[in-house]
mmCIF file of C-alpha atoms in Angstrom:
data_model
loop_
_atom_site.group_PDB
_atom_site.id
_atom_site.type_symbol
_atom_site.label_atom_id
_atom_site.label_comp_id
_atom_site.label_asym_id
_atom_site.label_seq_id
_atom_site.Cartn_x
_atom_site.Cartn_y
_atom_site.Cartn_z
ATOM 1 C CA MET A 209 -83.285 103.636 -16.326
ATOM 2 C CA VAL A 210 -81.365 101.075 -14.891
ATOM 3 C CA ARG A 211 -78.427 99.925 -16.886
ATOM 4 C CA SER A 212 -78.887 96.638 -17.970
ATOM 5 C CA ILE A 213 -75.813 94.324 -19.054
ATOM 6 C CA LYS A 214 -76.797 90.644 -20.004
ATOM 7 C CA ASN A 215 -74.006 88.305 -20.904
ATOM 8 C CA PRO A 216 -74.580 85.223 -22.195
ATOM 9 C CA LYS A 217 -71.879 83.172 -20.645
ATOM 10 C CA LYS A 218 -71.961 81.547 -17.503
ATOM 11 C CA ALA A 219 -68.857 79.824 -15.390
ATOM 12 C CA LYS A 220 -69.910 76.185 -13.950
ATOM 13 C CA ARG A 221 -67.054 74.285 -11.840
ATOM 14 C CA LYS A 222 -66.564 70.915 -12.730
ATOM 15 C CA ASN A 223 -65.690 68.983 -9.525
ATOM 16 C CA LYS A 224 -63.450 65.770 -10.407
ATOM 17 C CA ALA A 225 -64.251 62.784 -8.311
ATOM 18 C CA LYS A 226 -61.455 61.245 -6.507
ATOM 19 C CA SER A 227 -61.211 57.612 -5.767
ATOM 20 C CA GLY A 228 -62.472 57.018 -1.888
ATOM 21 C CA ASP A 229 -63.755 60.394 -1.288
ATOM 22 C CA GLY A 230 -67.290 59.352 -1.848
ATOM 23 C CA SER A 231 -68.334 62.144 -4.142
ATOM 24 C CA SER A 232 -70.560 61.261 -7.267
ATOM 25 C CA SER A 233 -70.523 62.733 -10.626
ATOM 26 C CA SER A 234 -73.666 64.472 -9.988
ATOM 27 C CA SER A 235 -72.205 66.783 -7.164
ATOM 28 C CA ALA A 236 -70.928 68.674 -10.331
ATOM 29 C CA HIS A 237 -74.330 69.977 -11.371
ATOM 30 C CA SER A 238 -75.204 71.055 -7.898
ATOM 31 C CA MET A 239 -72.448 73.746 -7.669
ATOM 32 C CA PRO A 240 -73.808 77.214 -8.350
ATOM 33 C CA THR A 241 -73.407 79.263 -11.839
ATOM 34 C CA LYS A 242 -72.604 82.845 -11.840
ATOM 35 C CA VAL A 243 -72.512 85.401 -14.415
ATOM 36 C CA TRP A 244 -68.880 86.016 -16.540
ATOM 37 C CA GLN A 245 -67.831 89.081 -16.255
ATOM 38 C CA PRO A 246 -65.148 89.553 -19.147
ATOM 39 C CA GLY A 247 -61.725 91.554 -18.183
ATOM 40 C CA VAL A 248 -62.998 90.841 -14.425
ATOM 41 C CA ASP A 249 -63.415 87.196 -13.868
ATOM 42 C CA LYS A 250 -60.601 84.192 -14.388
ATOM 43 C CA LEU A 251 -61.280 80.779 -15.666
ATOM 44 C CA GLU A 252 -59.867 78.363 -12.794
ATOM 45 C CA GLU A 253 -58.882 74.690 -13.881
ATOM 46 C CA GLY A 254 -61.753 72.643 -14.553
ATOM 47 C CA GLU A 255 -64.120 75.446 -15.239
ATOM 48 C CA GLU A 256 -65.519 76.220 -18.219
ATOM 49 C CA LEU A 257 -68.110 78.822 -20.010
ATOM 50 C CA GLN A 258 -71.721 77.889 -20.857
ATOM 51 C CA CYS A 259 -74.281 79.605 -23.052
ATOM 52 C CA ASP A 260 -77.210 81.165 -21.245
ATOM 53 C CA PRO A 261 -79.896 80.454 -23.564
ATOM 54 C CA SER A 262 -82.305 82.864 -21.312
ATOM 55 C CA ALA A 263 -80.291 86.177 -22.590
ATOM 56 C CA TYR A 264 -81.072 85.233 -26.480
ATOM 57 C CA ASN A 265 -84.257 85.492 -28.003
ATOM 58 C CA SER A 266 -82.891 83.639 -30.726
ATOM 59 C CA LEU A 267 -79.329 82.365 -31.360
ATOM 60 C CA HIS A 268 -77.956 80.431 -34.186
ATOM 61 C CA ALA A 269 -74.599 79.256 -35.509
ATOM 62 C CA PHE A 270 -73.621 77.732 -38.657
ATOM 63 C CA HIS A 271 -70.566 77.997 -41.507
ATOM 64 C CA ILE A 272 -70.643 77.305 -45.196
ATOM 65 C CA GLY A 273 -67.345 75.567 -45.431
ATOM 66 C CA TRP A 274 -64.542 78.401 -45.449
ATOM 67 C CA PRO A 275 -64.265 81.206 -43.390
ATOM 68 C CA CYS A 276 -65.468 84.131 -44.749
ATOM 69 C CA LEU A 277 -63.947 87.543 -44.222
ATOM 70 C CA SER A 278 -67.048 89.402 -45.688
ATOM 71 C CA PHE A 279 -70.900 89.266 -46.044
ATOM 72 C CA ASP A 280 -73.738 91.361 -46.550
ATOM 73 C CA ILE A 281 -77.535 90.757 -45.739
ATOM 74 C CA VAL A 282 -79.474 90.794 -48.766
ATOM 75 C CA ARG A 283 -82.852 92.847 -48.418
ATOM 76 C CA ASP A 284 -86.038 90.613 -49.438
ATOM 77 C CA SER A 285 -89.653 91.312 -49.785
ATOM 78 C CA LEU A 286 -90.919 89.620 -46.927
ATOM 79 C CA GLY A 287 -91.765 92.795 -45.103
ATOM 80 C CA LEU A 288 -90.092 95.777 -43.586
ATOM 81 C CA VAL A 289 -90.284 95.079 -39.924
ATOM 82 C CA ARG A 290 -90.507 91.676 -39.172
ATOM 83 C CA THR A 291 -91.067 90.512 -35.593
ATOM 84 C CA ALA A 292 -92.908 87.272 -35.723
ATOM 85 C CA PHE A 293 -90.920 84.006 -35.750
ATOM 86 C CA PRO A 294 -89.814 82.097 -37.730
ATOM 87 C CA HIS A 295 -87.579 84.309 -39.337
ATOM 88 C CA THR A 296 -86.432 84.088 -42.799
ATOM 89 C CA ALA A 297 -82.874 86.096 -43.809
ATOM 90 C CA TYR A 298 -80.735 85.913 -47.256
ATOM 91 C CA PHE A 299 -77.151 86.738 -47.434
ATOM 92 C CA VAL A 300 -74.126 86.612 -49.447
ATOM 93 C CA ALA A 301 -70.559 86.351 -48.713
ATOM 94 C CA GLY A 302 -67.398 85.512 -49.836
ATOM 95 C CA THR A 303 -65.052 82.977 -49.022
ATOM 96 C CA GLN A 304 -61.287 82.306 -47.699
ATOM 97 C CA ALA A 305 -60.473 79.169 -49.125
ATOM 98 C CA GLU A 306 -57.061 77.431 -48.697
ATOM 99 C CA LYS A 307 -56.295 77.535 -52.528
ATOM 100 C CA ALA A 308 -57.614 80.579 -54.761
ATOM 101 C CA SER A 309 -59.383 78.334 -57.440
ATOM 102 C CA TRP A 310 -61.611 76.970 -54.200
ATOM 103 C CA ASN A 311 -63.147 80.421 -53.587
ATOM 104 C CA ALA A 312 -66.789 80.865 -54.160
ATOM 105 C CA ILE A 313 -69.557 83.528 -53.526
ATOM 106 C CA GLY A 314 -72.016 82.089 -51.207
ATOM 107 C CA ILE A 315 -75.364 83.289 -51.756
ATOM 108 C CA PHE A 316 -77.792 81.526 -48.966
ATOM 109 C CA LYS A 317 -80.902 81.322 -47.092
ATOM 110 C CA VAL A 318 -81.324 80.775 -43.793
ATOM 111 C CA SER A 319 -84.625 79.444 -42.185
ATOM 112 C CA ILE A 320 -83.607 76.056 -43.228
ATOM 113 C CA PHE A 321 -80.441 75.940 -44.616
ATOM 114 C CA LEU A 322 -79.968 76.535 -48.459
ATOM 115 C CA LEU A 323 -76.745 77.471 -50.096
ATOM 116 C CA ARG A 324 -75.635 78.159 -53.864
ATOM 117 C CA LYS A 325 -72.192 78.961 -54.935
ATOM 118 C CA VAL A 326 -70.478 80.893 -57.679
ATOM 119 C CA ALA A 327 -67.072 80.715 -58.457
ATOM 120 C CA HIS A 328 -64.841 83.309 -57.701
ATOM 121 C CA GLU A 329 -61.180 84.104 -58.550
ATOM 122 C CA GLY A 330 -59.327 84.838 -55.476
ATOM 123 C CA CYS A 331 -60.305 85.311 -51.838
ATOM 124 C CA VAL A 332 -63.190 87.512 -51.236
ATOM 125 C CA ASN A 333 -62.109 90.495 -49.389
ATOM 126 C CA ARG A 334 -65.448 92.282 -48.780
ATOM 127 C CA ILE A 335 -68.566 91.732 -50.746
ATOM 128 C CA ARG A 336 -71.706 94.464 -50.448
ATOM 129 C CA ALA A 337 -75.121 94.010 -52.166
ATOM 130 C CA MET A 338 -76.820 97.026 -53.795
ATOM 131 C CA VAL A 339 -79.586 98.668 -51.477
ATOM 132 C CA GLN A 340 -82.164 99.299 -54.545
ATOM 133 C CA SER A 341 -81.491 96.262 -56.213
ATOM 134 C CA PRO A 342 -80.214 93.575 -53.903
ATOM 135 C CA HIS A 343 -79.593 90.829 -56.875
ATOM 136 C CA ILE A 344 -76.679 92.809 -57.612
ATOM 137 C CA CYS A 345 -73.435 92.240 -55.424
ATOM 138 C CA ALA A 346 -70.019 93.805 -55.720
ATOM 139 C CA SER A 347 -66.938 91.913 -54.230
ATOM 140 C CA TRP A 348 -63.068 92.783 -53.772
ATOM 141 C CA ALA A 349 -60.811 90.063 -54.643
ATOM 142 C CA ASP A 350 -57.097 89.668 -53.012
ATOM 143 C CA THR A 351 -56.261 89.729 -56.732
ATOM 144 C CA GLY A 352 -56.718 93.305 -56.862
ATOM 145 C CA HIS A 353 -60.016 92.914 -58.878
ATOM 146 C CA VAL A 354 -63.622 94.298 -58.052
ATOM 147 C CA GLN A 355 -66.306 92.488 -59.607
ATOM 148 C CA ILE A 356 -70.106 92.882 -60.159
ATOM 149 C CA TRP A 357 -72.533 89.905 -60.209
ATOM 150 C CA ASP A 358 -76.030 89.374 -60.644
ATOM 151 C CA LEU A 359 -77.132 86.664 -58.445
ATOM 152 C CA SER A 360 -81.042 87.006 -59.040
ATOM 153 C CA SER A 361 -81.311 83.471 -60.751
ATOM 154 C CA HIS A 362 -79.699 82.193 -57.570
ATOM 155 C CA LEU A 363 -81.820 83.838 -55.199
ATOM 156 C CA ASN A 364 -84.849 83.001 -57.209
ATOM 157 C CA VAL A 365 -84.168 79.179 -56.868
ATOM 158 C CA LEU A 366 -83.719 79.731 -53.103
ATOM 159 C CA ALA A 367 -86.712 81.609 -52.331
ATOM 160 C CA GLU A 368 -88.760 78.760 -54.400
ATOM 161 C CA SER A 369 -87.101 75.796 -52.641
ATOM 162 C CA GLU A 370 -87.932 74.437 -49.187
ATOM 163 C CA LYS A 371 -85.595 71.524 -49.524
ATOM 164 C CA GLU A 372 -82.662 71.676 -47.004
ATOM 165 C CA VAL A 373 -79.160 71.012 -48.769
ATOM 166 C CA SER A 374 -75.724 69.948 -47.477
ATOM 167 C CA LEU A 375 -72.753 71.562 -48.184
ATOM 168 C CA GLU A 376 -71.224 68.732 -49.825
ATOM 169 C CA GLY A 377 -74.091 68.559 -52.389
ATOM 170 C CA SER A 378 -73.800 72.294 -53.013
ATOM 171 C CA SER A 379 -72.457 72.756 -56.696
ATOM 172 C CA ILE A 380 -70.358 75.783 -58.096
ATOM 173 C CA SER A 381 -71.213 77.757 -61.047
ATOM 174 C CA ASN A 382 -68.924 79.362 -63.289
ATOM 175 C CA GLN A 383 -71.157 82.321 -63.752
ATOM 176 C CA LYS A 384 -69.199 84.977 -65.404
ATOM 177 C CA PRO A 385 -69.669 88.871 -63.405
ATOM 178 C CA LEU A 386 -71.042 91.756 -65.339
ATOM 179 C CA MET A 387 -68.216 93.852 -65.012
ATOM 180 C CA LYS A 388 -64.530 93.633 -63.743
ATOM 181 C CA PHE A 389 -62.029 96.303 -62.973
ATOM 182 C CA GLY A 390 -58.363 96.051 -61.889
ATOM 183 C CA HIS A 391 -57.058 98.181 -58.955
ATOM 184 C CA LYS A 392 -53.159 98.382 -58.538
ATOM 185 C CA ASP A 393 -53.347 96.594 -55.696
ATOM 186 C CA GLU A 394 -56.067 94.603 -53.843
ATOM 187 C CA GLY A 395 -58.171 96.198 -51.090
ATOM 188 C CA TYR A 396 -61.294 96.080 -48.826
ATOM 189 C CA ALA A 397 -63.263 99.189 -49.100
ATOM 190 C CA ILE A 398 -66.212 99.425 -51.236
ATOM 191 C CA ASP A 399 -69.910 100.900 -50.555
ATOM 192 C CA TRP A 400 -72.974 101.263 -53.119
ATOM 193 C CA SER A 401 -74.844 104.497 -52.857
ATOM 194 C CA PRO A 402 -78.078 104.560 -51.030
ATOM 195 C CA LEU A 403 -79.441 107.428 -53.068
ATOM 196 C CA VAL A 404 -78.403 106.585 -56.279
ATOM 197 C CA PRO A 405 -78.984 103.406 -57.837
ATOM 198 C CA GLY A 406 -75.789 101.433 -59.235
ATOM 199 C CA ARG A 407 -73.102 104.090 -57.880
ATOM 200 C CA LEU A 408 -70.586 102.630 -56.438
ATOM 201 C CA VAL A 409 -66.952 103.633 -54.808
ATOM 202 C CA SER A 410 -64.105 101.140 -54.370
ATOM 203 C CA GLY A 411 -60.780 102.067 -52.592
ATOM 204 C CA ASP A 412 -57.207 100.051 -52.342
ATOM 205 C CA CYS A 413 -54.056 99.286 -50.296
ATOM 206 C CA LYS A 414 -52.409 101.649 -52.358
ATOM 207 C CA SER A 415 -54.975 104.679 -51.054
ATOM 208 C CA ASN A 416 -56.771 105.014 -54.656
ATOM 209 C CA ILE A 417 -60.586 105.378 -54.541
ATOM 210 C CA HIS A 418 -62.431 105.024 -57.940
ATOM 211 C CA LEU A 419 -65.920 106.129 -58.631
ATOM 212 C CA TRP A 420 -67.965 103.759 -60.660
ATOM 213 C CA GLU A 421 -71.037 105.385 -62.447
ATOM 214 C CA PRO A 422 -73.967 103.310 -64.206
ATOM 215 C CA THR A 423 -74.504 103.248 -67.755
ATOM 216 C CA SER A 424 -77.482 101.866 -69.805
ATOM 217 C CA GLY A 425 -78.001 98.286 -69.391
ATOM 218 C CA ALA A 426 -75.897 95.883 -66.928
ATOM 219 C CA SER A 427 -72.490 97.851 -67.093
ATOM 220 C CA TRP A 428 -70.333 100.889 -65.416
ATOM 221 C CA ASN A 429 -68.074 103.645 -66.639
ATOM 222 C CA VAL A 430 -65.349 103.347 -63.709
ATOM 223 C CA ASP A 431 -63.237 106.568 -63.708
ATOM 224 C CA ALA A 432 -59.722 105.941 -64.486
ATOM 225 C CA THR A 433 -58.685 109.055 -62.308
ATOM 226 C CA PRO A 434 -58.864 108.154 -58.488
ATOM 227 C CA PHE A 435 -59.560 110.442 -55.743
ATOM 228 C CA SER A 436 -56.391 111.273 -53.890
ATOM 229 C CA GLY A 437 -55.617 112.140 -50.274
ATOM 230 C CA HIS A 438 -54.987 109.392 -48.083
ATOM 231 C CA ALA A 439 -51.227 108.559 -47.312
ATOM 232 C CA ALA A 440 -52.046 104.853 -46.578
ATOM 233 C CA SER A 441 -54.510 102.043 -47.422
ATOM 234 C CA VAL A 442 -58.060 103.098 -47.575
ATOM 235 C CA GLU A 443 -59.744 100.714 -45.224
ATOM 236 C CA ASP A 444 -63.143 101.469 -45.496
ATOM 237 C CA LEU A 445 -66.084 103.890 -47.477
ATOM 238 C CA GLN A 446 -69.458 105.205 -46.429
ATOM 239 C CA TRP A 447 -71.644 107.196 -48.801
ATOM 240 C CA SER A 448 -73.691 109.995 -47.110
ATOM 241 C CA PRO A 449 -77.342 108.783 -46.523
ATOM 242 C CA THR A 450 -78.592 112.061 -47.638
ATOM 243 C CA GLU A 451 -76.305 113.583 -50.157
ATOM 244 C CA ALA A 452 -75.933 112.008 -53.176
ATOM 245 C CA ASP A 453 -72.435 113.163 -54.355
ATOM 246 C CA VAL A 454 -70.783 113.106 -50.698
ATOM 247 C CA PHE A 455 -68.633 110.308 -49.318
ATOM 248 C CA ALA A 456 -66.364 109.291 -46.443
ATOM 249 C CA SER A 457 -63.876 107.180 -46.014
ATOM 250 C CA CYS A 458 -61.002 106.186 -43.533
ATOM 251 C CA SER A 459 -57.199 104.875 -43.686
ATOM 252 C CA VAL A 460 -54.289 103.438 -41.860
ATOM 253 C CA ASP A 461 -53.098 106.787 -42.008
ATOM 254 C CA GLY A 462 -55.230 107.413 -38.943
ATOM 255 C CA ASN A 463 -57.510 109.880 -40.917
ATOM 256 C CA ILE A 464 -61.234 110.095 -42.163
ATOM 257 C CA THR A 465 -61.773 112.114 -45.247
ATOM 258 C CA ILE A 466 -64.962 113.478 -46.386
ATOM 259 C CA TRP A 467 -65.391 113.764 -50.402
ATOM 260 C CA ASP A 468 -67.629 115.481 -52.665
ATOM 261 C CA THR A 469 -67.588 114.072 -56.048
ATOM 262 C CA ARG A 470 -68.530 117.874 -57.611
ATOM 263 C CA LEU A 471 -65.605 119.434 -56.686
ATOM 264 C CA GLY A 472 -62.976 117.152 -58.583
ATOM 265 C CA LYS A 473 -60.412 114.485 -56.967
ATOM 266 C CA SER A 474 -59.290 116.363 -53.656
ATOM 267 C CA PRO A 475 -60.560 116.147 -50.481
ATOM 268 C CA ALA A 476 -63.451 118.482 -49.078
ATOM 269 C CA VAL A 477 -62.421 117.916 -45.360
ATOM 270 C CA SER A 478 -59.742 115.711 -43.956
ATOM 271 C CA PHE A 479 -59.127 115.035 -40.096
ATOM 272 C CA LYS A 480 -56.977 112.985 -37.824
ATOM 273 C CA ALA A 481 -59.378 110.654 -36.197
ATOM 274 C CA HIS A 482 -57.394 107.957 -33.975
ATOM 275 C CA LYS A 483 -53.879 107.534 -33.348
ATOM 276 C CA ALA A 484 -53.813 104.323 -35.165
ATOM 277 C CA ASP A 485 -55.025 102.830 -38.438
ATOM 278 C CA VAL A 486 -58.905 103.596 -38.829
ATOM 279 C CA ASN A 487 -60.172 100.344 -39.758
ATOM 280 C CA VAL A 488 -64.034 100.947 -40.295
ATOM 281 C CA ILE A 489 -66.557 103.721 -40.560
ATOM 282 C CA ALA A 490 -69.975 103.817 -40.299
ATOM 283 C CA TRP A 491 -72.862 106.579 -41.064
ATOM 284 C CA ASN A 492 -75.783 106.912 -39.234
ATOM 285 C CA ARG A 493 -78.824 106.303 -41.574
ATOM 286 C CA LEU A 494 -81.198 108.276 -39.230
ATOM 287 C CA ALA A 495 -78.903 111.023 -37.893
ATOM 288 C CA SER A 496 -76.962 111.828 -41.014
ATOM 289 C CA CYS A 497 -74.674 114.257 -39.299
ATOM 290 C CA MET A 498 -73.087 111.596 -37.060
ATOM 291 C CA LEU A 499 -70.398 109.357 -38.285
ATOM 292 C CA ALA A 500 -68.784 106.293 -36.444
ATOM 293 C CA SER A 501 -65.256 105.131 -36.573
ATOM 294 C CA GLY A 502 -63.196 101.976 -35.385
ATOM 295 C CA SER A 503 -59.303 101.758 -34.643
ATOM 296 C CA ASP A 504 -56.378 99.414 -34.386
ATOM 297 C CA ASP A 505 -55.823 100.713 -30.886
ATOM 298 C CA GLY A 506 -59.192 99.444 -29.704
ATOM 299 C CA THR A 507 -61.183 102.611 -29.623
ATOM 300 C CA PHE A 508 -64.087 103.727 -31.321
ATOM 301 C CA SER A 509 -65.676 106.925 -31.688
ATOM 302 C CA ILE A 510 -69.334 108.853 -32.765
ATOM 303 C CA ARG A 511 -68.630 112.549 -34.309
ATOM 304 C CA ASP A 512 -70.952 115.090 -34.876
ATOM 305 C CA LEU A 513 -70.015 116.316 -38.400
ATOM 306 C CA ARG A 514 -71.443 119.991 -38.095
ATOM 307 C CA LEU A 515 -68.788 120.477 -35.029
ATOM 308 C CA LEU A 516 -65.844 119.856 -37.163
ATOM 309 C CA LYS A 517 -65.076 123.681 -37.937
ATOM 310 C CA GLU A 518 -65.052 123.790 -34.151
ATOM 311 C CA GLY A 519 -62.239 121.512 -33.547
ATOM 312 C CA GLU A 520 -63.974 118.860 -31.602
ATOM 313 C CA PRO A 521 -66.524 116.864 -33.028
ATOM 314 C CA VAL A 522 -66.384 113.764 -30.900
ATOM 315 C CA VAL A 523 -69.400 113.210 -28.880
ATOM 316 C CA ALA A 524 -69.156 109.808 -27.650
ATOM 317 C CA GLN A 525 -65.607 107.580 -27.344
ATOM 318 C CA ALA A 526 -65.306 104.103 -26.182
ATOM 319 C CA VAL A 527 -62.693 101.376 -25.631
ATOM 320 C CA SER A 528 -63.316 97.783 -27.150
ATOM 321 C CA SER A 529 -60.817 94.764 -28.481
ATOM 322 C CA SER A 530 -60.045 92.194 -30.186
ATOM 323 C CA ASP A 531 -60.810 89.570 -27.572
ATOM 324 C CA ASN A 532 -63.515 87.445 -29.786
ATOM 325 C CA GLN A 533 -66.535 89.381 -28.384
ATOM 326 C CA LEU A 534 -69.365 91.236 -29.924
ATOM 327 C CA THR A 535 -70.368 94.465 -27.919
ATOM 328 C CA ILE A 536 -73.548 96.653 -28.290
ATOM 329 C CA TRP A 537 -73.605 99.875 -26.898
ATOM 330 C CA ASP A 538 -76.617 102.515 -26.056
ATOM 331 C CA LEU A 539 -74.876 105.801 -26.254
ATOM 332 C CA SER A 540 -78.192 107.274 -25.078
ATOM 333 C CA LEU A 541 -77.618 105.696 -21.593
ATOM 334 C CA GLU A 542 -75.907 107.355 -18.357
ATOM 335 C CA LYS A 543 -75.116 105.809 -14.981
ATOM 336 C CA ASP A 544 -77.497 106.469 -12.300
ATOM 337 C CA GLU A 545 -76.380 105.659 -9.019
ATOM 338 C CA GLU A 546 -79.560 105.793 -7.469
ATOM 339 C CA GLU A 547 -81.454 103.271 -10.036
ATOM 340 C CA GLU A 548 -78.683 101.055 -9.885
ATOM 341 C CA ALA A 549 -78.594 100.792 -5.986
ATOM 342 C CA GLU A 550 -82.768 100.246 -5.873
ATOM 343 C CA PHE A 551 -81.786 97.523 -8.853
ATOM 344 C CA LYS A 552 -79.280 95.758 -6.776
ATOM 345 C CA ALA A 553 -81.438 95.729 -3.650
ATOM 346 C CA LYS A 554 -84.440 94.268 -5.492
ATOM 347 C CA THR A 555 -82.509 91.344 -7.117
ATOM 348 C CA LYS A 556 -80.228 91.134 -4.209
ATOM 349 C CA GLU A 557 -77.106 90.367 -6.845
ATOM 350 C CA GLN A 558 -73.674 91.304 -6.013
ATOM 351 C CA VAL A 559 -71.918 92.317 -9.204
ATOM 352 C CA ASN A 560 -68.020 92.835 -8.527
ATOM 353 C CA ALA A 561 -68.017 95.041 -12.177
ATOM 354 C CA PRO A 562 -65.001 97.452 -12.240
ATOM 355 C CA GLU A 563 -65.888 101.137 -11.358
ATOM 356 C CA ASP A 564 -65.005 102.061 -15.050
ATOM 357 C CA LEU A 565 -67.338 99.712 -16.862
ATOM 358 C CA PRO A 566 -69.186 101.851 -19.249
ATOM 359 C CA PRO A 567 -72.899 102.466 -18.550
ATOM 360 C CA GLN A 568 -73.315 102.439 -22.407
ATOM 361 C CA LEU A 569 -72.194 98.824 -22.774
ATOM 362 C CA LEU A 570 -75.801 96.852 -23.228
ATOM 363 C CA PHE A 571 -74.495 93.438 -24.278
ATOM 364 C CA VAL A 572 -71.462 91.144 -24.603
ATOM 365 C CA HIS A 573 -71.834 88.068 -26.861
ATOM 366 C CA GLN A 574 -68.937 85.223 -26.825
ATOM 367 C CA GLY A 575 -68.472 82.088 -28.633
ATOM 368 C CA GLN A 576 -66.960 83.173 -31.957
ATOM 369 C CA THR A 577 -63.516 83.201 -32.735
ATOM 370 C CA ASP A 578 -61.455 85.996 -34.974
ATOM 371 C CA LEU A 579 -64.356 87.844 -35.642
ATOM 372 C CA LYS A 580 -64.479 89.695 -38.707
ATOM 373 C CA GLU A 581 -67.662 91.725 -39.644
ATOM 374 C CA LEU A 582 -71.192 92.045 -38.194
ATOM 375 C CA HIS A 583 -74.585 93.657 -39.689
ATOM 376 C CA TRP A 584 -77.888 94.982 -38.106
ATOM 377 C CA HIS A 585 -80.562 92.969 -40.149
ATOM 378 C CA PRO A 586 -82.395 96.136 -42.071
ATOM 379 C CA GLN A 587 -85.942 94.424 -41.873
ATOM 380 C CA ILE A 588 -85.953 92.416 -38.816
ATOM 381 C CA PRO A 589 -85.001 94.759 -35.953
ATOM 382 C CA GLY A 590 -82.891 93.208 -33.050
ATOM 383 C CA MET A 591 -81.051 90.732 -34.971
ATOM 384 C CA ILE A 592 -76.959 90.913 -35.620
ATOM 385 C CA VAL A 593 -75.477 88.651 -37.848
ATOM 386 C CA SER A 594 -71.772 88.228 -37.698
ATOM 387 C CA THR A 595 -68.730 86.362 -39.303
ATOM 388 C CA GLY A 596 -65.594 84.992 -37.968
ATOM 389 C CA GLY A 597 -63.170 82.507 -38.595
ATOM 390 C CA ASP A 598 -65.185 79.721 -36.940
ATOM 391 C CA GLY A 599 -68.432 80.487 -38.965
ATOM 392 C CA PHE A 600 -71.455 82.616 -38.692
ATOM 393 C CA ASN A 601 -73.715 83.668 -35.690
ATOM 394 C CA ILE A 602 -77.047 85.253 -35.875
ATOM 395 C CA ILE A 603 -78.245 86.545 -32.673
ATOM 396 C CA MET A 604 -81.200 88.238 -31.386
ATOM 397 C CA PRO A 605 -80.383 89.271 -27.411
ATOM 398 C CA SER A 606 -83.337 89.500 -25.341
ATOM 399 C CA ASN A 607 -82.389 92.761 -23.825
ATOM 400 C CA ILE A 608 -82.457 94.599 -27.292
ATOM 401 C CA GLN A 609 -86.170 96.253 -27.804
ATOM 402 C CA SER A 610 -87.560 94.793 -31.138
ATOM 403 C CA THR A 611 -88.466 98.683 -31.733
ATOM 404 C CA LEU A 612 -85.038 99.272 -32.412
ATOM 405 C CA PRO A 613 -83.988 100.980 -35.468
ATOM 406 C CA SER A 614 -82.050 98.717 -38.145
ATOM 407 C CA ASP A 615 -79.146 99.847 -40.293
ATOM 408 C CA VAL A 616 -77.654 102.764 -38.114
ATOM 409 C CA ALA A 617 -73.991 103.336 -36.803
#
């Protein structure tokens, strides 16, 4: 299989007409374009990057007023595997407004743009929708509170409405949360169980993790005694996709810890995962032995948890960075020099890529600044949604198969 790397940016030189030199403004359009190679090519004075639409099956950008640090895709009833355009998608997101009183949870529908807002005390550090009941969402605030919300009325209105609204015209509801729990500090880590409806874990910057168990009605019991084992802030949490009582956490202390709620509040397994802060983990929903992690040092790793006892569970490792790029990787690919040479001969394209360019790098998306979070759409194969300092992007790269399994690490 030939390694396919499509980059959505092209470099185009602009010629500046000089008085008396006989050049015209149309000469700029005759200059050839070339594929922009991040980390290889440099922009010269007068050059700019332009998006190549052919690299995408779909590309949209939008914002909801204030930047959003976190968002989640709301599962809907429109179909489990949707491939036909036009697509419709629902989201929840939390704002990072200039003033605390201006923050809100945004509930929105993208096909035409529809938005409803719920007032939120403090900036939203992270927001997650329950898998089994997507209208129930949990939000982490910088005030140190985790809150549970029932957003069903807003989603119902969006589903029935076909009239596009402006951001200025969208009012804010002062709806009260179903539940509110105060940690000793703010935090970012939160996850709903995919196996037990309503079961939740939340972790804070004081290294404490609390378990939420649903009770009858719209209420939860939060265990006041936290899970304790990390030496620094808990950055992310992930429930096992196959074991109802098992979840994983990662921390600024560089460790990943596996917990079993049946064994008390101490770790079942803990290991050093990276040399720097571990900011994010993702448990593979199709191969539950695989756990991905990303670190402040720019590396991300894939581990086979079955190999933990053997001391070397890392099965794949790569380097990325905070460079305003969204990269997609296919870890099943290996470099095939014969096929690559044959491909270059057919296309007659000379790619001056560095020798150490990973063959697993499948796609590079640029154009957003200060990227914060991204998710595969669980019902629309090949669709990725990302949020950054300048708003949201929805992309469907043209070299990603439409049969790509969704919601995997």
